[in-house]
PDB file of C-alpha atoms and ligand atoms in Angstrom:
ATOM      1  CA  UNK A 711       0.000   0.000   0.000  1.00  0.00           C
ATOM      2  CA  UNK A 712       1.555   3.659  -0.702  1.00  0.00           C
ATOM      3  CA  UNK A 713      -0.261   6.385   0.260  1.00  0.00           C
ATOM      4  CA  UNK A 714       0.877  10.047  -0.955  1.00  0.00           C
ATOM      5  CA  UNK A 715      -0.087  13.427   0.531  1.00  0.00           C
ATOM      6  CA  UNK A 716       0.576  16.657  -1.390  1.00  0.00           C
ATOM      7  CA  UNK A 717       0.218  19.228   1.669  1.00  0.00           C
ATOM      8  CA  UNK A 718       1.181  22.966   2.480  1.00  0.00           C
ATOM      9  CA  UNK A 719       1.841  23.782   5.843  1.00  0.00           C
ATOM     10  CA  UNK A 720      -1.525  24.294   8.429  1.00  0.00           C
ATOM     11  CA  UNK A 721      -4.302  24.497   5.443  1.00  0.00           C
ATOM     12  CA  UNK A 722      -7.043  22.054   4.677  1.00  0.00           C
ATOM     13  CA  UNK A 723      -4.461  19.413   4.095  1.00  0.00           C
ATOM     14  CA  UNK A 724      -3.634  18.824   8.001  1.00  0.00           C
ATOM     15  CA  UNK A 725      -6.852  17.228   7.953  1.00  0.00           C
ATOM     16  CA  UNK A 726      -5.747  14.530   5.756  1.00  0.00           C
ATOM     17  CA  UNK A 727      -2.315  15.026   7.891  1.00  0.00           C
ATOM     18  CA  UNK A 728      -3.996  14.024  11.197  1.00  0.00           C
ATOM     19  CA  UNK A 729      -6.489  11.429  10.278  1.00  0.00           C
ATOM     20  CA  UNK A 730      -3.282   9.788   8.499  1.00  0.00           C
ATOM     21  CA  UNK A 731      -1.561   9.913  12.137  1.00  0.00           C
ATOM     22  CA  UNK A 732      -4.641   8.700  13.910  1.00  0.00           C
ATOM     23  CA  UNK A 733      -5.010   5.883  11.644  1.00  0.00           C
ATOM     24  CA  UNK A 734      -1.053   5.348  12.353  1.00  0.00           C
ATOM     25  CA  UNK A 735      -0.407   4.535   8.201  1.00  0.00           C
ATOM     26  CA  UNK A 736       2.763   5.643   6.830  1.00  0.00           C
ATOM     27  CA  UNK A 737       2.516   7.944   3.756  1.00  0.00           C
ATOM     28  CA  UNK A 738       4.847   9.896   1.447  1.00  0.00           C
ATOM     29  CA  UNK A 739       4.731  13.914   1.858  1.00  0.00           C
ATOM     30  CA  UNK A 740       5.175  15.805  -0.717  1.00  0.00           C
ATOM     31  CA  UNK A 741       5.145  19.406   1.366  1.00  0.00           C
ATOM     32  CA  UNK A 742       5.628  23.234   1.159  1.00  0.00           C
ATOM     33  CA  UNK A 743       5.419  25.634  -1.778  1.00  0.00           C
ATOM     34  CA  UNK A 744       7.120  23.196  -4.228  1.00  0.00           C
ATOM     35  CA  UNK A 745       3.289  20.909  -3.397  1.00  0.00           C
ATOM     36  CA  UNK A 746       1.207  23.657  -5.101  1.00  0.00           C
ATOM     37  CA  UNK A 747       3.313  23.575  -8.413  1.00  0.00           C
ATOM     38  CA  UNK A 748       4.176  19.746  -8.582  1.00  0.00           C
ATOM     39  CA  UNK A 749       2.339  18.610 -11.725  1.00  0.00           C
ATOM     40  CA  UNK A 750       1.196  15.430 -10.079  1.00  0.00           C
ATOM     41  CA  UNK A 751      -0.991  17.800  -8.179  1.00  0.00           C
ATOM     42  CA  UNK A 752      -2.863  19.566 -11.177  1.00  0.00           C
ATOM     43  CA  UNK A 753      -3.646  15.637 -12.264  1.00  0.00           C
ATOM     44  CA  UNK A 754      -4.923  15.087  -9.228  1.00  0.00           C
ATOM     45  CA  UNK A 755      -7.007  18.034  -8.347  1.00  0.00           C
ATOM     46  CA  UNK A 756      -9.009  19.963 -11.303  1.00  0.00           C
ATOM     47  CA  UNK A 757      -8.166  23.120  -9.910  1.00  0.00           C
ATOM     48  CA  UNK A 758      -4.451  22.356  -8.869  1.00  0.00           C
ATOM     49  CA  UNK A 759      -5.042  22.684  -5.139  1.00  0.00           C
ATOM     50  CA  UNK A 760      -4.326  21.304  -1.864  1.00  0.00           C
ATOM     51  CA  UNK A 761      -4.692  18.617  -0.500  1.00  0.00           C
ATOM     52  CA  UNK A 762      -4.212  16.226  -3.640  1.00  0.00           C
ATOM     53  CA  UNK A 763      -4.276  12.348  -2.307  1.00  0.00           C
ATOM     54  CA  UNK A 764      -2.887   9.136  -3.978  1.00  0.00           C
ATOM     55  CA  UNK A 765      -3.513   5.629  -2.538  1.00  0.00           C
ATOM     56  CA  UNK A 766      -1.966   3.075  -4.609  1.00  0.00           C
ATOM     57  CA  UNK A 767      -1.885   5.218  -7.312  1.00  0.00           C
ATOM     58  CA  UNK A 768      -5.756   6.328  -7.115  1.00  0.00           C
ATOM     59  CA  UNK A 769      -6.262   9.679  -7.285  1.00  0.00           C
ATOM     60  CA  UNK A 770      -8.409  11.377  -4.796  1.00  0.00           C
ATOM     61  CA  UNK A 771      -8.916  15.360  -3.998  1.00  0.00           C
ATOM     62  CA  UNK A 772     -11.383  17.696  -1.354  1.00  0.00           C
ATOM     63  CA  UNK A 773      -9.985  17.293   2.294  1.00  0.00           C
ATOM     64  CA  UNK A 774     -13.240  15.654   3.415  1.00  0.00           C
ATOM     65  CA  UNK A 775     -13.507  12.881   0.712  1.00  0.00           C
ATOM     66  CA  UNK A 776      -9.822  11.984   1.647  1.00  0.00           C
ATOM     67  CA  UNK A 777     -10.388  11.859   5.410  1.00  0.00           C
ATOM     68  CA  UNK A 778     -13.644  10.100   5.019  1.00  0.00           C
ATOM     69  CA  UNK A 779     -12.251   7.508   2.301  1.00  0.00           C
ATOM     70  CA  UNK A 780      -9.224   6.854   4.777  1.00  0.00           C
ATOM     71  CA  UNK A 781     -11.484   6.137   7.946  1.00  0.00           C
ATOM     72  CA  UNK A 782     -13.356   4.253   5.966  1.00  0.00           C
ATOM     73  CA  UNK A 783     -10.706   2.119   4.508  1.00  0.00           C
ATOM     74  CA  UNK A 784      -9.748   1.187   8.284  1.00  0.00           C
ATOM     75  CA  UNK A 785     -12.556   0.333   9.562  1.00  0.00           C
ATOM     76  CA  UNK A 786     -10.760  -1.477  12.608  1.00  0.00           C
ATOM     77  CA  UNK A 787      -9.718   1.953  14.104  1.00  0.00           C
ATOM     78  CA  UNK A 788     -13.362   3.028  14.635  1.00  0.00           C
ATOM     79  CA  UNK A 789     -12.674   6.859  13.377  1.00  0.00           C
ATOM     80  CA  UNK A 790     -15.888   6.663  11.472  1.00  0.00           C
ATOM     81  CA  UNK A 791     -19.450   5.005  11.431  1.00  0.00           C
ATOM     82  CA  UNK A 792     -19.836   2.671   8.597  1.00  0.00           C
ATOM     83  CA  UNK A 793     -22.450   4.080   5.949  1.00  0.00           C
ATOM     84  CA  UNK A 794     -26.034   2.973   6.793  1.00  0.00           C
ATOM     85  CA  UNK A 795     -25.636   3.727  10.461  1.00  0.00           C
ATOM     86  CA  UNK A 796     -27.218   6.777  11.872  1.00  0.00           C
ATOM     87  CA  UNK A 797     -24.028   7.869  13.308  1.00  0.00           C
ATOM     88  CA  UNK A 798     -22.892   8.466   9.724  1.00  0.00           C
ATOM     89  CA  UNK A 799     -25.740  10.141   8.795  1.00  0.00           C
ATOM     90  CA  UNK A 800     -24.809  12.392  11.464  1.00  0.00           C
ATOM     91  CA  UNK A 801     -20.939  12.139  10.254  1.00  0.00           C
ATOM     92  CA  UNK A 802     -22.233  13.537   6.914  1.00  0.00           C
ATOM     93  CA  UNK A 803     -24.456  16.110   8.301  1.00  0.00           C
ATOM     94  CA  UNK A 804     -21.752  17.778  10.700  1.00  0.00           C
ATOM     95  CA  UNK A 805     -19.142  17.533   7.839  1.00  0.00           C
ATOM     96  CA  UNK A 806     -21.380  19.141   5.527  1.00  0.00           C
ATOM     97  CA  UNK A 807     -22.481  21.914   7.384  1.00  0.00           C
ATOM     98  CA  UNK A 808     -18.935  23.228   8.902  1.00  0.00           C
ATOM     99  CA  UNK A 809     -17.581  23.204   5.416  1.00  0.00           C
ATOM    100  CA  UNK A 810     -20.409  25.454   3.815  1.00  0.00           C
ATOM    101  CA  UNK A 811     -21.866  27.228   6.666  1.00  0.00           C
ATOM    102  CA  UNK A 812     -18.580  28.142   8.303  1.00  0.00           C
ATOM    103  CA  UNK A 813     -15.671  27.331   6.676  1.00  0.00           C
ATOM    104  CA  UNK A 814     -16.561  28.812   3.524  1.00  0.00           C
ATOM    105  CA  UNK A 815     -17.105  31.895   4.700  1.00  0.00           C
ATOM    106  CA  UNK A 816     -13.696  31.808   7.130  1.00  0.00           C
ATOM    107  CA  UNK A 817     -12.247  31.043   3.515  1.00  0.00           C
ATOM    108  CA  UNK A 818     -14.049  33.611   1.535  1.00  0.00           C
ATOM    109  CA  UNK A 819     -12.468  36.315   3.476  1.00  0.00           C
ATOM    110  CA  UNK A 820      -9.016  34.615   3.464  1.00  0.00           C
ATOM    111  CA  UNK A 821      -8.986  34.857  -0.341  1.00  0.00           C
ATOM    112  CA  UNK A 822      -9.958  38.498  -0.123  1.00  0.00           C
ATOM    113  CA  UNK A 823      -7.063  38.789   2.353  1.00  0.00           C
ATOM    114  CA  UNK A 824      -4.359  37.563   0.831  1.00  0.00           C
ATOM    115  CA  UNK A 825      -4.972  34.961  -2.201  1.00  0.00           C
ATOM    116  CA  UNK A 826      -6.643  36.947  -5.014  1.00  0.00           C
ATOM    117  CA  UNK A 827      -4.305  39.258  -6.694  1.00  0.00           C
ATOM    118  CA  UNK A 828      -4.593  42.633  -4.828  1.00  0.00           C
ATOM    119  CA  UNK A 829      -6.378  44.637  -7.266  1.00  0.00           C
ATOM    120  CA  UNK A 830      -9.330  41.647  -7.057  1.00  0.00           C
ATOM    121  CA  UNK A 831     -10.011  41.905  -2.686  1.00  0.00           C
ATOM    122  CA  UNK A 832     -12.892  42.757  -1.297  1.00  0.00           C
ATOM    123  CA  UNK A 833     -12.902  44.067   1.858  1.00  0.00           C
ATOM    124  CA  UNK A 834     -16.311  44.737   2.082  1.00  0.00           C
ATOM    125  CA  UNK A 835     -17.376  41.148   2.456  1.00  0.00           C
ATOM    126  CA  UNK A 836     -15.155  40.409   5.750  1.00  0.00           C
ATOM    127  CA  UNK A 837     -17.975  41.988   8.195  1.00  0.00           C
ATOM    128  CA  UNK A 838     -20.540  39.917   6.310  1.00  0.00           C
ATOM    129  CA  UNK A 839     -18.508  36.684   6.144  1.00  0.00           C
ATOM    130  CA  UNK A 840     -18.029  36.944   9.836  1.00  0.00           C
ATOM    131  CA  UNK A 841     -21.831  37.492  10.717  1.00  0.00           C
ATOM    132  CA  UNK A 842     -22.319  34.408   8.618  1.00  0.00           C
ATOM    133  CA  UNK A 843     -19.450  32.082  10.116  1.00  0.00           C
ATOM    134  CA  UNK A 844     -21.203  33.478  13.473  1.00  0.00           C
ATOM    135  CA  UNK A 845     -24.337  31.685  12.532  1.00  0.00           C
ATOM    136  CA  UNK A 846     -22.984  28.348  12.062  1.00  0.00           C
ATOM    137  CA  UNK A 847     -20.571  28.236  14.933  1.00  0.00           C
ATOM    138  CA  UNK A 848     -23.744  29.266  17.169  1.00  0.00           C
ATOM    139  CA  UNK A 849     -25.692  26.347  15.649  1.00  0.00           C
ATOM    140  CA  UNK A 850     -22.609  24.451  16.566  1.00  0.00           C
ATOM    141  CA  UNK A 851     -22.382  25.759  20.106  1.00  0.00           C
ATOM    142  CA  UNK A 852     -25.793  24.557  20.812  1.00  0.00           C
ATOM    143  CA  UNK A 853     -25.388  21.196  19.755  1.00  0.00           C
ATOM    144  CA  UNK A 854     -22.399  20.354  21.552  1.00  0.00           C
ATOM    145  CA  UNK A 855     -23.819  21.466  25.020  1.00  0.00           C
ATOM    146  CA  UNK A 856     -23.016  18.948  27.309  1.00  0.00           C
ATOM    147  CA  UNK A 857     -20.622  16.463  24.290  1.00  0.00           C
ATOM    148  CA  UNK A 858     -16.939  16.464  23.864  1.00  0.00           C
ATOM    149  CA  UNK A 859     -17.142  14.641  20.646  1.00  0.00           C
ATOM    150  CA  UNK A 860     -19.709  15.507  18.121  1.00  0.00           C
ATOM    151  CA  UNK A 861     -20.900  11.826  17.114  1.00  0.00           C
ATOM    152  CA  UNK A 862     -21.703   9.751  19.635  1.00  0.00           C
ATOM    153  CA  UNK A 863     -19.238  11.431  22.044  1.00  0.00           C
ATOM    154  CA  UNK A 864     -16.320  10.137  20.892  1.00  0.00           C
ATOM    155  CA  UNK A 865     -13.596  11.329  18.989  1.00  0.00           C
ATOM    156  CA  UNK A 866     -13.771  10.637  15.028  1.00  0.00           C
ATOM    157  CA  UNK A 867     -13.408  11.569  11.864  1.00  0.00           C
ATOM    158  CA  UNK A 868     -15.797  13.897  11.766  1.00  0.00           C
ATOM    159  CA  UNK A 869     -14.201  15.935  15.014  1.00  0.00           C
ATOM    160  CA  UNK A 870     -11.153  15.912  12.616  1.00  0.00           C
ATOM    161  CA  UNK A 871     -12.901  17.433   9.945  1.00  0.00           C
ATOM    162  CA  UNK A 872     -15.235  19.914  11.683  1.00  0.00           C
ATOM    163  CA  UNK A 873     -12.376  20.541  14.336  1.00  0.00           C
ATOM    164  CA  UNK A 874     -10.317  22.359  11.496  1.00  0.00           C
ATOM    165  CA  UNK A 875     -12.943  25.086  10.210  1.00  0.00           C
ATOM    166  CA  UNK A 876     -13.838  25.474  14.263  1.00  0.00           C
ATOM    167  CA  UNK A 877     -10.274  25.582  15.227  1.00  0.00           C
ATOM    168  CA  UNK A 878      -9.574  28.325  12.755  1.00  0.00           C
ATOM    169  CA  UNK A 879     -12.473  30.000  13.681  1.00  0.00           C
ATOM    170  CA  UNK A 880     -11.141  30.058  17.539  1.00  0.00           C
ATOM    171  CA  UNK A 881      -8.150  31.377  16.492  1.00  0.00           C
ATOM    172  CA  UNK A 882      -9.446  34.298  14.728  1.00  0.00           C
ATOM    173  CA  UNK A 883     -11.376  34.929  17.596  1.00  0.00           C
ATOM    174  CA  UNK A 884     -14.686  34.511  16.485  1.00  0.00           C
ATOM    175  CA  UNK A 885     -16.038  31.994  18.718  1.00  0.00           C
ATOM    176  CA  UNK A 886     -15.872  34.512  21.554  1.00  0.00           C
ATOM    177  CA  UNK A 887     -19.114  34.016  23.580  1.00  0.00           C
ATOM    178  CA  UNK A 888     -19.429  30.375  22.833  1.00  0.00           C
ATOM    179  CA  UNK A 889     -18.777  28.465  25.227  1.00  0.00           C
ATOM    180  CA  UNK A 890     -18.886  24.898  24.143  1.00  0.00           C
ATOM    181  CA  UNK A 891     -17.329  25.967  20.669  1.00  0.00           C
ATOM    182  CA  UNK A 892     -14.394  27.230  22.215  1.00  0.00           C
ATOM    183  CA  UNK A 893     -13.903  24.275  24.621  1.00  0.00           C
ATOM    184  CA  UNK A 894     -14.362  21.877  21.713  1.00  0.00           C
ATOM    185  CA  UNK A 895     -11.605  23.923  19.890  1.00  0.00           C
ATOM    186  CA  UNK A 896      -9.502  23.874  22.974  1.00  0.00           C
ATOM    187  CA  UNK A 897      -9.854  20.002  23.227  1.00  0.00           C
ATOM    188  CA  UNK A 898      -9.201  19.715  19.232  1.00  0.00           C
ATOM    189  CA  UNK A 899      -5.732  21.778  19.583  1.00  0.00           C
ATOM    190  CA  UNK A 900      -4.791  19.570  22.398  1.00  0.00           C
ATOM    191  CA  UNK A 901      -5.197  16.048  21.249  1.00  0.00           C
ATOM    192  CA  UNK A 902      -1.975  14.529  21.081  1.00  0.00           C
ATOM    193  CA  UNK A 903      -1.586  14.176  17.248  1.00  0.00           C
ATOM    194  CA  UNK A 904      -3.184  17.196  16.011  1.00  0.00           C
ATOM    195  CA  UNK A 905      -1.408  19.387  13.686  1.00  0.00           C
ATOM    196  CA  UNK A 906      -3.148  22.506  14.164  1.00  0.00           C
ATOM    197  CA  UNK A 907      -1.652  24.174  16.477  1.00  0.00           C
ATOM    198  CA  UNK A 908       0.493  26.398  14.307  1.00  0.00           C
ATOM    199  CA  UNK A 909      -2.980  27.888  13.043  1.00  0.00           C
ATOM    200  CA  UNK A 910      -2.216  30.259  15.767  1.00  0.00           C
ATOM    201  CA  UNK A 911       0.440  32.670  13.733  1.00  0.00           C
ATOM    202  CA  UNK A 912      -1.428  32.385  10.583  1.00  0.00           C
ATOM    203  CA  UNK A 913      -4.599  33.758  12.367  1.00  0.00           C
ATOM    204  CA  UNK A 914      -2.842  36.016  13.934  1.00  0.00           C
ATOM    205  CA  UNK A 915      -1.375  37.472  10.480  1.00  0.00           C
ATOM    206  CA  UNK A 916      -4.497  36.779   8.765  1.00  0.00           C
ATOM    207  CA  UNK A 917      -6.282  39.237  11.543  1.00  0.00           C
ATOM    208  CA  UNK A 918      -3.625  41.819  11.343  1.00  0.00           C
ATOM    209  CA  UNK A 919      -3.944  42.266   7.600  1.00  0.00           C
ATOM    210  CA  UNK A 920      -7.599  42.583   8.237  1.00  0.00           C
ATOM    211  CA  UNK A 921      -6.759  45.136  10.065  1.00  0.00           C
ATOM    212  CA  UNK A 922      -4.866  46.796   7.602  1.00  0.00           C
ATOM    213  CA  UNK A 923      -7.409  46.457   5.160  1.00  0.00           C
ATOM    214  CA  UNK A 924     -10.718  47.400   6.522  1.00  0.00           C
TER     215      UNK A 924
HETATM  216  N1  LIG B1553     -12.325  22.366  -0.186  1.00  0.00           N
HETATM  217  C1  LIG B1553     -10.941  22.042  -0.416  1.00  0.00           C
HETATM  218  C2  LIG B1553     -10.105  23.277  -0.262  1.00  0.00           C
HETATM  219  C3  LIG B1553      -8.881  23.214  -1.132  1.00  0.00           C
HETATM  220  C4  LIG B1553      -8.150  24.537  -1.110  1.00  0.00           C
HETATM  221  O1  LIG B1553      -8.720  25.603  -1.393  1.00  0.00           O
HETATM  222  N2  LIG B1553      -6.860  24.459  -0.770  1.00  0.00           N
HETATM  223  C5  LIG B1553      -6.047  25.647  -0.706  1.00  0.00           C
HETATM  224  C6  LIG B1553      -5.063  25.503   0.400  1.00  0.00           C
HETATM  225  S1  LIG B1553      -5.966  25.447   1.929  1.00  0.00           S
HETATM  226  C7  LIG B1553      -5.345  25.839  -2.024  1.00  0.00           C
HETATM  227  O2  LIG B1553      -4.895  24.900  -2.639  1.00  0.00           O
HETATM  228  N3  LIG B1553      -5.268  27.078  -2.434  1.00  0.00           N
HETATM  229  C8  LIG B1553      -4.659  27.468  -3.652  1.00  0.00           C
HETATM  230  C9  LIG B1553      -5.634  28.159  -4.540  1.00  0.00           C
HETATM  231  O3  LIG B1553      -6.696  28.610  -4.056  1.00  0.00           O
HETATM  232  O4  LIG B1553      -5.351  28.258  -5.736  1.00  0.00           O
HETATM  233  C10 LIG B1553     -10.475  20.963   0.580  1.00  0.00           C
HETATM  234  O5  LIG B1553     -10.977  20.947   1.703  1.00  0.00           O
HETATM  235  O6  LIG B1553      -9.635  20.132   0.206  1.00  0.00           O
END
């Protein structure tokens, strides 16, 4: 079995990262700037971005798909529900929903920050974005009151996936207020093999350019 991440740094790819660690499987790393302009990466991925995933030569792209398809593939390590179960139902739900309702907007306002050329950003949308990122990580507040883990209580997949956009979200400071939001990100950073943690300076970059820019 080979397994082959193309990653940058602390971005969507850690996810793939960390559920690689959990699931204890070696894997080659192909990592840093040289990642977004390896060519094996614009076969992979349709837009050229990171993550970009081969196992055994398959080619496999979005952060969530790889994590899932990984948990799945190992079923003896428990990091997921298999598919029929309600518990993946609720896998699928949660994964969903922190990917549109707040991480897009986190990464809406990152692009206008510092991706798009600088004659393209928007400024504008950051108050909006936030207000909307708000909304989710409320929702999310509410249904971890009194859970650790968001499926069944215990740590999977899915806390892996939703832990990033949340994480991110905690470092930027936007889950002020929010209790159980900011405790679950708290218990994400800590976990022994999470990757996150250097989030921190690029949040804290990230929020003085905003700065700058509004
Ligand atoms: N939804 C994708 C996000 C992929 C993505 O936007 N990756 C960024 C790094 S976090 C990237 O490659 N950016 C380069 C670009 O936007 O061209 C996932 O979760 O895998």
């Amino acid at each position: 079995m080979t397994l082959k991440l193309y990653e940058f740094a602390v971005t969507r790819s850690a996810r793939v990262r960390w559920t690689l660690l959990e699931l204890g499987l070696p894997f080659e790393s192909v990592a840093g700037e040289e990642a977004f302009a390896h060519p094996d990466v614009a076969a992979i991925h349709p837009l050229a971005k990171l993550p970009a995933f081969r196992d055994n030569g398959r080619p496999l792209f979005e952060s969530a798909a790889i994590c899932t398809w990984l948990a799945d593939s190992h079923p003896d390590a428990k990091l997921i529900a298999p598919s029929g179960q309600w518990a993946r139902a609720l896998h699928d739900q949660w994964t969903s929903f922190t990917l549109s309702e707040i991480e897009a907007y986190l990464w809406h306002t990152a692009r206008n920050l510092f991706i798009l050329p600088e004659a393209e950003r928007l400024p504008v949308v950051f108050p909006q974005n936030e207000a909307a990122a708000k909304r989710g990580l409320a929702a999310l507040d509410e249904a971890l009151a009194g859970k650790d883990w968001l499926i069944d209580n215990r740590f999977s997949v899915t806390d892996i996936i939703a832990g990033f956009a949340v994480a991110w979200a905690y470092t930027l400071g936007m889950t002020e207020g929010m209790g159980n939001v900011s405790a679950y990100a708290e218990r994400i950073l800590a976990r022994p093999l999470c990757p996150y943690g250097a989030m921190k300076d690029v949040a804290a970059a990230e929020q003085a350019k905003a700065g700058e820019a509004l």
